[in-house]
Coordinates of C-alpha atoms in Angstrom, one line a residue:
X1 CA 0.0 0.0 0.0
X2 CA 1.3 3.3 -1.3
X3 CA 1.2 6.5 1.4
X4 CA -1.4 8.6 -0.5
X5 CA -3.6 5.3 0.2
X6 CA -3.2 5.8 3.9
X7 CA -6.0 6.6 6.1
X8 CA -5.0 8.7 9.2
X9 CA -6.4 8.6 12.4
X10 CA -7.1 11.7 14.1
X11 CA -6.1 13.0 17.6
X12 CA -9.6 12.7 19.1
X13 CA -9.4 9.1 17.9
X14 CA -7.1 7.7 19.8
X15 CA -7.9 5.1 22.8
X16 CA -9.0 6.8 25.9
X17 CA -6.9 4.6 27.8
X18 CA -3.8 5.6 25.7
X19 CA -4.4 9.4 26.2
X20 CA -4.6 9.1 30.0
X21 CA -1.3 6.6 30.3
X22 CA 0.4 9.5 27.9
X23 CA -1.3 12.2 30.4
X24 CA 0.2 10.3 33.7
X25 CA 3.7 10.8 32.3
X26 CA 3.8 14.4 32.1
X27 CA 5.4 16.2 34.7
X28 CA 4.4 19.8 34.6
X29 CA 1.6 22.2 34.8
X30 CA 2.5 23.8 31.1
X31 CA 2.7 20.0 29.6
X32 CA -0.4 18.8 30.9
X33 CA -2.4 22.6 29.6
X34 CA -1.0 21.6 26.0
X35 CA -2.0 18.3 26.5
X36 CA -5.5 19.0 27.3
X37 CA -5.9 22.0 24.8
X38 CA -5.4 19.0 21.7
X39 CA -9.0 18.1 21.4
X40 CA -12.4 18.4 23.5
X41 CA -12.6 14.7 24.0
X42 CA -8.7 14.8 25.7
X43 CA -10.3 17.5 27.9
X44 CA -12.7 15.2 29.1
X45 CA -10.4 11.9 29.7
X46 CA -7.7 13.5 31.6
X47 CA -7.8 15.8 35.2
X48 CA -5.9 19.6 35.2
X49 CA -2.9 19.6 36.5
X50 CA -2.6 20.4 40.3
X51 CA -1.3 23.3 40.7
X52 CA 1.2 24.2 43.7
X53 CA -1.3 24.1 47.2
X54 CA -3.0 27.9 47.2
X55 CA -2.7 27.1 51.0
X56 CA 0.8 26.9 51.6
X57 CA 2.5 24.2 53.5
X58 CA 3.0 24.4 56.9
X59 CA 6.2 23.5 58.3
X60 CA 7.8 23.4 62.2
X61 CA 11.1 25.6 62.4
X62 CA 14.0 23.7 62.3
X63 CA 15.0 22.8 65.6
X64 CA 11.1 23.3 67.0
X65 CA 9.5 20.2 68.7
X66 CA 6.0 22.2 68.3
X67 CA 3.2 21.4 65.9
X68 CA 3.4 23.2 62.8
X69 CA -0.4 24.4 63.6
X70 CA 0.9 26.0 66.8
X71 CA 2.9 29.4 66.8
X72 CA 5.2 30.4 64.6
X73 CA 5.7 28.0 61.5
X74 CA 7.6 27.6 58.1
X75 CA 5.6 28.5 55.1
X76 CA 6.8 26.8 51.7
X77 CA 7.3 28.7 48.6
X78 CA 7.4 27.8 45.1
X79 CA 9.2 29.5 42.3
X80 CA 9.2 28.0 38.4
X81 CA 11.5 29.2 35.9
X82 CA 10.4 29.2 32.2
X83 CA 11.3 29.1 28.6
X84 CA 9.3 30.5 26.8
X85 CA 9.4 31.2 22.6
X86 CA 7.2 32.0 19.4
X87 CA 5.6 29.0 18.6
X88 CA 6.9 29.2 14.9
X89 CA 10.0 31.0 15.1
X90 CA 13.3 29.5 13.7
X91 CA 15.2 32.3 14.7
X92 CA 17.0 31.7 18.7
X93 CA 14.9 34.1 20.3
X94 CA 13.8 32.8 23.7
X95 CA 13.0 34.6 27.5
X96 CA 14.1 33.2 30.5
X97 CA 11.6 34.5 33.6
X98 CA 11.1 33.0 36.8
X99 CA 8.0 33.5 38.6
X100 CA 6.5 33.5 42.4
X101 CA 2.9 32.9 43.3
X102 CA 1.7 35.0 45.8
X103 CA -0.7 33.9 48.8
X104 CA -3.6 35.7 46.5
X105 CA -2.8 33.3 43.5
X106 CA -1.1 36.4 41.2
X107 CA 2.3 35.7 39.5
X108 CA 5.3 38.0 40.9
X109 CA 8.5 38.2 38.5
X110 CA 11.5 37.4 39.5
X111 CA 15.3 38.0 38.8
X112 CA 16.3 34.4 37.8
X113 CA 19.9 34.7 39.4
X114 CA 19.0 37.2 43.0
X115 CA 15.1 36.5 43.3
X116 CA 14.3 40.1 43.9
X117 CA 10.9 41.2 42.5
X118 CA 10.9 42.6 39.3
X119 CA 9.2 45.9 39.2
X120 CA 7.2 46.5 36.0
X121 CA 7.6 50.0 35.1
X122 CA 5.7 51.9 32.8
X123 CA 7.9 51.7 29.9
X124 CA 8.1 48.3 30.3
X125 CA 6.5 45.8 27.0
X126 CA 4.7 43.3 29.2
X127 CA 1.4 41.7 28.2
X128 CA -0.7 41.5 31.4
X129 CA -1.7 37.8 30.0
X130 CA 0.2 35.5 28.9
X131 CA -1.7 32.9 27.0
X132 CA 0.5 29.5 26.9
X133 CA -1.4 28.3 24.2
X134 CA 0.5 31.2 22.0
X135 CA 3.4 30.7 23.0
X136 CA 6.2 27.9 23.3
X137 CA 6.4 27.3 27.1
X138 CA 9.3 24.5 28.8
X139 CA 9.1 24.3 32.5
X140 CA 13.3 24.2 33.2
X141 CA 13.3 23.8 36.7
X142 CA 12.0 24.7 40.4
X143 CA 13.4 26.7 43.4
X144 CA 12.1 26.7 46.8
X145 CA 12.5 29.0 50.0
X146 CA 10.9 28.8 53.9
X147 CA 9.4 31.7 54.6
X148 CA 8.7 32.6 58.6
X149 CA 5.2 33.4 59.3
X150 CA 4.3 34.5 63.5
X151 CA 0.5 34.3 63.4
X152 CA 0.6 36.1 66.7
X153 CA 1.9 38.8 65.5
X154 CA 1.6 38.9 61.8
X155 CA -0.9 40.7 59.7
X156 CA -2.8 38.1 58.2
X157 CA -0.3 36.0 58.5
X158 CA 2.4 37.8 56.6
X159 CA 5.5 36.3 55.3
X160 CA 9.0 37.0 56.3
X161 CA 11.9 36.0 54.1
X162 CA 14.2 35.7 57.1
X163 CA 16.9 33.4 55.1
X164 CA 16.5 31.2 57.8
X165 CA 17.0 28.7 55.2
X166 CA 20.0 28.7 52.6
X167 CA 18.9 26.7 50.4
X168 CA 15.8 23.8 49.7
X169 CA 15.1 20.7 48.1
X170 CA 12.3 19.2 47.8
X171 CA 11.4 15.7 46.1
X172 CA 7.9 13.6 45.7
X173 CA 4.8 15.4 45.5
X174 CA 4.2 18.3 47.4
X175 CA 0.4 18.6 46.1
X176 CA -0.6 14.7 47.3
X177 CA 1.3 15.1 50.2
X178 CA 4.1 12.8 49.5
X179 CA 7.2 14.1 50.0
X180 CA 10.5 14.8 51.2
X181 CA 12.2 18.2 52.3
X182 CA 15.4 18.9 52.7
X183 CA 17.1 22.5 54.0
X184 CA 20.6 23.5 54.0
X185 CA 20.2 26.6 57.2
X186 CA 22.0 29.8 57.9
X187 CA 24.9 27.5 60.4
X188 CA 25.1 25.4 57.4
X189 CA 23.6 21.9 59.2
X190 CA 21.5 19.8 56.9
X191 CA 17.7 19.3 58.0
X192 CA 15.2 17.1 56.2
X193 CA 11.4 16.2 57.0
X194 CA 8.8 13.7 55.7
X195 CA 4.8 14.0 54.7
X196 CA 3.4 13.2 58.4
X197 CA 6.9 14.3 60.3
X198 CA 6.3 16.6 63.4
X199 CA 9.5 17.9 63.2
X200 CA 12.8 18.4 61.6
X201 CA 15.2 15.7 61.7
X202 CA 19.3 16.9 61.6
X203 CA 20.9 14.8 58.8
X204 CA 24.8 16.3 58.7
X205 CA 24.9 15.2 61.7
X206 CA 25.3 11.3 60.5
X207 CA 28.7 12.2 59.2
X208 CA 31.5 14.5 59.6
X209 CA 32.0 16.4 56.2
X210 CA 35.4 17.7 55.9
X211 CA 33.8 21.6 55.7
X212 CA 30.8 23.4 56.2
X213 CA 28.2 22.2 53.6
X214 CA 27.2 24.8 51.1
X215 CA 25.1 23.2 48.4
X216 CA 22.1 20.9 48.4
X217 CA 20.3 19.9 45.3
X218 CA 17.9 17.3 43.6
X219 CA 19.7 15.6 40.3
X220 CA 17.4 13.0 38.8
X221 CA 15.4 12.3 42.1
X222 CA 18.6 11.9 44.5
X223 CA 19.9 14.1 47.2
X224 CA 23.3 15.2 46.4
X225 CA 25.3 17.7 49.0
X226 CA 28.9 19.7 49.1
X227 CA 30.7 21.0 51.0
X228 CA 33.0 24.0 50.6
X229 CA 36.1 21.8 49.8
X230 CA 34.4 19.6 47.6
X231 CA 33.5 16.8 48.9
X232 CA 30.2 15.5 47.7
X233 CA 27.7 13.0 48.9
X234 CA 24.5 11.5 47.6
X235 CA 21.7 10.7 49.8
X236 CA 19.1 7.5 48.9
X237 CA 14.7 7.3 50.2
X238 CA 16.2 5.6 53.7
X239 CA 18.1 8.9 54.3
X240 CA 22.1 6.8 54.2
X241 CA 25.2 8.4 52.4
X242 CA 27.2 7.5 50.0
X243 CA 30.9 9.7 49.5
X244 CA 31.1 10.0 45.3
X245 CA 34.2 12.5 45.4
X246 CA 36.8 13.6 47.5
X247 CA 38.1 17.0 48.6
X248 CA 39.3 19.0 45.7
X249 CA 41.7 20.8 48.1
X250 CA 40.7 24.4 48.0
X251 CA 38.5 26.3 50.2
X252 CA 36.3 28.0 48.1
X253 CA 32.8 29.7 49.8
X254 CA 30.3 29.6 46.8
X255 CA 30.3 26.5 45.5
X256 CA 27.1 25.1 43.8
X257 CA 26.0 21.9 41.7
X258 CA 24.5 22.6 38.9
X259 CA 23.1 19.9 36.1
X260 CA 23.8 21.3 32.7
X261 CA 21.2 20.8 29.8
X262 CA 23.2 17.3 29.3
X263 CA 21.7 15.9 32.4
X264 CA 25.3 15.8 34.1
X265 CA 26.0 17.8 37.7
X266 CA 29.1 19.9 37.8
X267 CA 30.5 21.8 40.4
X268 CA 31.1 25.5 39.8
X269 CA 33.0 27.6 42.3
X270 CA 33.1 31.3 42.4
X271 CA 36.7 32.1 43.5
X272 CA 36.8 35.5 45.8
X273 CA 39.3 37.9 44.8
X274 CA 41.1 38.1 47.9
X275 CA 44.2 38.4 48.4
X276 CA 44.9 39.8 44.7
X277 CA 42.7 42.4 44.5
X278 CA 41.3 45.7 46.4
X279 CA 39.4 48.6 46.8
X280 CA 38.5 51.7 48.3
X281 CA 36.5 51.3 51.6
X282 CA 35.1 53.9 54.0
X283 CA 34.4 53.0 57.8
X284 CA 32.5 55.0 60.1
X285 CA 33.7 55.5 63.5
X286 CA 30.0 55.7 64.8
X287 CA 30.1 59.2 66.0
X288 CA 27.1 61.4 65.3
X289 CA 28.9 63.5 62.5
X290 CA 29.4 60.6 60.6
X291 CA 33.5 61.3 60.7
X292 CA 35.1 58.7 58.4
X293 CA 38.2 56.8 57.8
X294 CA 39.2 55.6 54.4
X295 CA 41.5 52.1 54.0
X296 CA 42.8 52.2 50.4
X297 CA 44.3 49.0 50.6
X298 CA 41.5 46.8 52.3
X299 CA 41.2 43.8 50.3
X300 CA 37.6 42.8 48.9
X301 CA 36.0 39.9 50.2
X302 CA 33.5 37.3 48.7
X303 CA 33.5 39.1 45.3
X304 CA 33.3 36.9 42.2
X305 CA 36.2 37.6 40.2
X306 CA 37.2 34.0 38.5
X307 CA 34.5 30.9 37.9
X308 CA 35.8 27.6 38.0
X309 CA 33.8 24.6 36.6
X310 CA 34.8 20.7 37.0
X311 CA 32.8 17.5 36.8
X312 CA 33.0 14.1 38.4
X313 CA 36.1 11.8 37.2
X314 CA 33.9 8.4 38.6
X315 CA 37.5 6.3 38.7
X316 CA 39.2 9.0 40.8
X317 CA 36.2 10.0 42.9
X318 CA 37.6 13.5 42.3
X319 CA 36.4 16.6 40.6
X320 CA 38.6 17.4 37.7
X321 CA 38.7 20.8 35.8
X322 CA 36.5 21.2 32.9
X323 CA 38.2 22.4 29.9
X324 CA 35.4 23.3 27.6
X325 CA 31.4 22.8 29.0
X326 CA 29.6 23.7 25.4
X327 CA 27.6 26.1 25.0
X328 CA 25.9 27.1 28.1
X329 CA 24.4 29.9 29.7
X330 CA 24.5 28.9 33.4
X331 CA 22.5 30.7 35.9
X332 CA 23.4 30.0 39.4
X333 CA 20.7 31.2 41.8
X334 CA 20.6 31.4 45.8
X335 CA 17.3 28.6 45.2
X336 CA 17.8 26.9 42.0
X337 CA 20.9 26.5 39.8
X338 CA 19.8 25.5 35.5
X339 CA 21.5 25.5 32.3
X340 CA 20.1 26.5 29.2
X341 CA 22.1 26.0 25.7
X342 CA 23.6 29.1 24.5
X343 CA 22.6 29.0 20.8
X344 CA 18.9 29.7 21.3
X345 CA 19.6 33.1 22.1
X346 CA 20.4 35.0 19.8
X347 CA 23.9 36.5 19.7
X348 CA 25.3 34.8 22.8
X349 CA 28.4 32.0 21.6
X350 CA 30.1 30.1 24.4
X351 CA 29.9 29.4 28.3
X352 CA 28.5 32.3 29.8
X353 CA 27.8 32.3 33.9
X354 CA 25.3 34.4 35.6
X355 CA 25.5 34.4 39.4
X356 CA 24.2 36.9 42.4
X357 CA 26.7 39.5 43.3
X358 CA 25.9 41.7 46.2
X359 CA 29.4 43.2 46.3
X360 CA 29.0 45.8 43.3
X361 CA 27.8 49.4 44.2
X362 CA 27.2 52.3 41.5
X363 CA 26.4 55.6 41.8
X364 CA 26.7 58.9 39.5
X365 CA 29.5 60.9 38.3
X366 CA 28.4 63.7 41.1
X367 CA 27.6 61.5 43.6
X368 CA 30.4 60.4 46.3
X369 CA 31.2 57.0 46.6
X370 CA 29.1 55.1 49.2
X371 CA 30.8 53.9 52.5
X372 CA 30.8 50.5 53.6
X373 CA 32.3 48.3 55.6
X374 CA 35.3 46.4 53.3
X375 CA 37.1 44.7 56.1
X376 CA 34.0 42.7 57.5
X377 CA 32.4 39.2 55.6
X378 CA 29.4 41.9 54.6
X379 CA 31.8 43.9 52.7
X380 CA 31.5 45.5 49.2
X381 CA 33.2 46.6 46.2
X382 CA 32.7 49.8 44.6
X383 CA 33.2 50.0 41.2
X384 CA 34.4 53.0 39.4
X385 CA 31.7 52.0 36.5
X386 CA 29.2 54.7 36.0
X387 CA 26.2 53.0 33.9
X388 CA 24.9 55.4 31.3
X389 CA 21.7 56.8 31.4
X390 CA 20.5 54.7 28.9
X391 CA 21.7 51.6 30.9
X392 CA 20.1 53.1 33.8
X393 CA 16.7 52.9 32.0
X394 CA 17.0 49.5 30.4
X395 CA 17.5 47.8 33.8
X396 CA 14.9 50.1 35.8
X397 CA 13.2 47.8 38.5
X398 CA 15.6 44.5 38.0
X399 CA 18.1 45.2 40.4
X400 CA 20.3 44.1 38.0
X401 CA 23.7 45.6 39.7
X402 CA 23.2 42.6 42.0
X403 CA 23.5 40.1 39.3
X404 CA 27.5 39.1 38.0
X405 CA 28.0 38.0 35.0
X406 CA 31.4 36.0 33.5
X407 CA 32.4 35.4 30.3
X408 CA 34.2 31.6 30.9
X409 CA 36.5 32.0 27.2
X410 CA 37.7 34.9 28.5
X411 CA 37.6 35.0 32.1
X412 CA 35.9 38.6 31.8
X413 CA 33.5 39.1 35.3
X414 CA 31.7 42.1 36.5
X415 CA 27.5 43.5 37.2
X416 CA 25.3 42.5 34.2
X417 CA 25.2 46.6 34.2
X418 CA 28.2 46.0 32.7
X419 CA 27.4 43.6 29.7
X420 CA 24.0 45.2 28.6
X421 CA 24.2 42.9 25.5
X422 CA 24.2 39.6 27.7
X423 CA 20.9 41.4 29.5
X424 CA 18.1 40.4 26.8
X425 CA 18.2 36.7 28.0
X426 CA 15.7 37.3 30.8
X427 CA 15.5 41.5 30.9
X428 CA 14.0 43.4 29.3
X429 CA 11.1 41.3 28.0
X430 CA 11.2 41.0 24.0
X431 CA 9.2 43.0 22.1
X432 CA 7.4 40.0 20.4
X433 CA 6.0 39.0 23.9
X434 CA 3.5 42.6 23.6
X435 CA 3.5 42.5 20.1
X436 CA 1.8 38.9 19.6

């Protein structure tokens, strides 16, 4: 039989019992929307997605042996970040945008890499609907936080982002109430708790890690953790350890794990730029003239200023330095570290890094340079950049001096203010977002 003698069977024919085993294997809210949107009858064989609970999850504070319905509690918080792209374009042109739902069920936007709230101003090109149907939406992955809520003495229970927690895991099902949490806190001690759990349980505490732990984060259903050395462990559903690499030998504050669009986890560290670099730093004396005394040679702490990358060598049980990763833009976030590859946007050729830097200060030409406190772990370099007004504009209400960026071929670092080109990734929206 020849193809134009082919009879073809249309979507709403298809076995009802085949369109809900295909709708049990999708995994996100945006899937199972496209999913249902094929045909009336799919509509009608399969459930909507459940969305994140609108009443958010109570959880004990760590340490608490209270019920989480009495005093103060842990609220958790979702955040999804997104892909989104015309649905017949060619071309790479694709926005990056994480997103927050608030208590009242409306979407906040985010800064992928530092989480602060995007504030729309008015010049700003945003639809006040997005329709996924229009567009092509990929979930790329999920961040969590606890937020600290005092019913006592909170109005309607507001939320408190108290960073309580450094960073949060969270695997199974949040929405049927199977699942598994696990919380890196501010002392860096590993806490995780079950669906039905009264309280936290302390799981660092079943092994001596060679530093303080400084990255937790779910790879393909497993629990993996660091510490700040290196060393790296993987967790299984009965809560044991297993060691899968040794120190690498450096002691290095910011490391993460991040899985690249590959599927493998590397380790990136942000190397500090102590002891070869400094800056200009002003410290108050306290008094009430605000007298000051300037340090020219303090050196700057915690700042960003080389990004080192390396993967698992399974033989060795070591990390080993990655020469070359691809093409990857790589966001590392305080909640969620992703990959996306480089060539679907458009201009942007090799490894680029985006990371939150807290340590970069601006101000104008005329203004004098702000006065903080270099010497102390809190302290901050300020740049001699001046963004141009037009800068100044593009980036209104992003906070975008708090995000680093780094060039990996080059080894160039310094605020996305800096590399205005490498902003259209995730700010300011594109223009085809209003337009269609």
């Amino acid at each position: 039989m020849d193809g134009s003698s082919r009879i073809g069977t249309g979507w709403s024919d298809l076995p009802q019992e085949l369109v809900e085993k295909i709708a049990s294997c999708l995994d996100t809210e945006t899937d199972v929307l496209r999913f249902r949107a094929i045909c009336s009858s799919w509509r009608s064989w399969t459930v909507p997605s459940k969305t994140f609970p609108c009443t958010p999850l109570k959880l004990p504070l760590f340490g608490s042996s209270h019920r989480r319905l009495e005093g103060p509690y842990f609220s958790l918080t979702e955040r999804t970040v997104y892909r989104v792209q015309l649905p017949e374009s060619t071309e790479p042109r694709f926005w990056v945008v994480k997103t927050e739902r608030s208590r009242d069920g409306k979407l906040r936007i985010l800064n992928p890499v530092s989480n602060h709230q995007v504030k729309i101003m008015p010049e700003t090109q945003l639809p006040k609907l997005l329709n996924t149907l229009d567009f092509r939406v990929s979930e790329v992955c999920k961040g969590y936080d606890l937020r600290y809520v005092d019913p006592a003495h909170s109005k309607r229970h507001d939320e408190y982002d108290y960073g309580y927690a450094k960073k949060v895991v969270v695997t199974g099902d949040v929405k049927n109430d199977e699942y598994v949490i696990m919380a890196l806190d501010i002392n860096y001690k590993l806490w995780y708790i079950k669906s039905g759990d009264e309280k936290w349980t302390v799981a660092s505490d079943k092994w001596k890690s060679f530093g303080p732990l400084v990255d937790v984060v779910n790879h393909k259903g497993h629990i993996y953790v660091t510490d700040r050395y290196g060393g790296t462990w993987v967790f299984d559903s009965m809560f044991e350890f297993t060691n899968i690499t040794d120190v690498v030998g450096c002691n290095v504050p910011n490391c993460q794990l991040v899985e690249l669009y590959n599927g493998e986890l590397f380790l990136v560290e942000e190397v500090p730029g102590y002891p070869n670099r400094v800056g200009i730093c002003y410290i108050y004396d306290g008094a009430d003239d605000g007298y000051q005394y300037r340090c020219n040679r303090s050196s700057v702490r915690k700042v960003g200023v080389e990004i080192r990358i390396s993967r698992i060598d399974k033989q060795s049980k070591k990390w080993v330095d990655a020469k070359t990763v691809g093409n990857h833009i790589i966001f590392l976030g305080d909640d969620c570290s992703f990959s996306v590859p480089a060539e679907e946007f458009e201009g942007c050729k090799g490894t680029r890094f985006f990371y939150p830097n807290f340590y970069f200060c601006f101000g104008t030409e005329e203004e004098k340079p702000q006065h903080y406190d270099c010497d102390s772990d809190d302290g901050y370099f300020v740049c001699n950049f001046v963004p141009s007004d037009e800068v100044k504009l593009k980036f209104r209400g992003l906070n975008g001096h708090n995000t680093g960026v780094c060039d990996f071929a080059t080894g160039k670092t310094g605020s996305l203010l800096m590399f205005p080109e490498y902003a259209h990734i995730f700010w300011p929206p594109p223009s085809w977002l209003s337009r269609s």
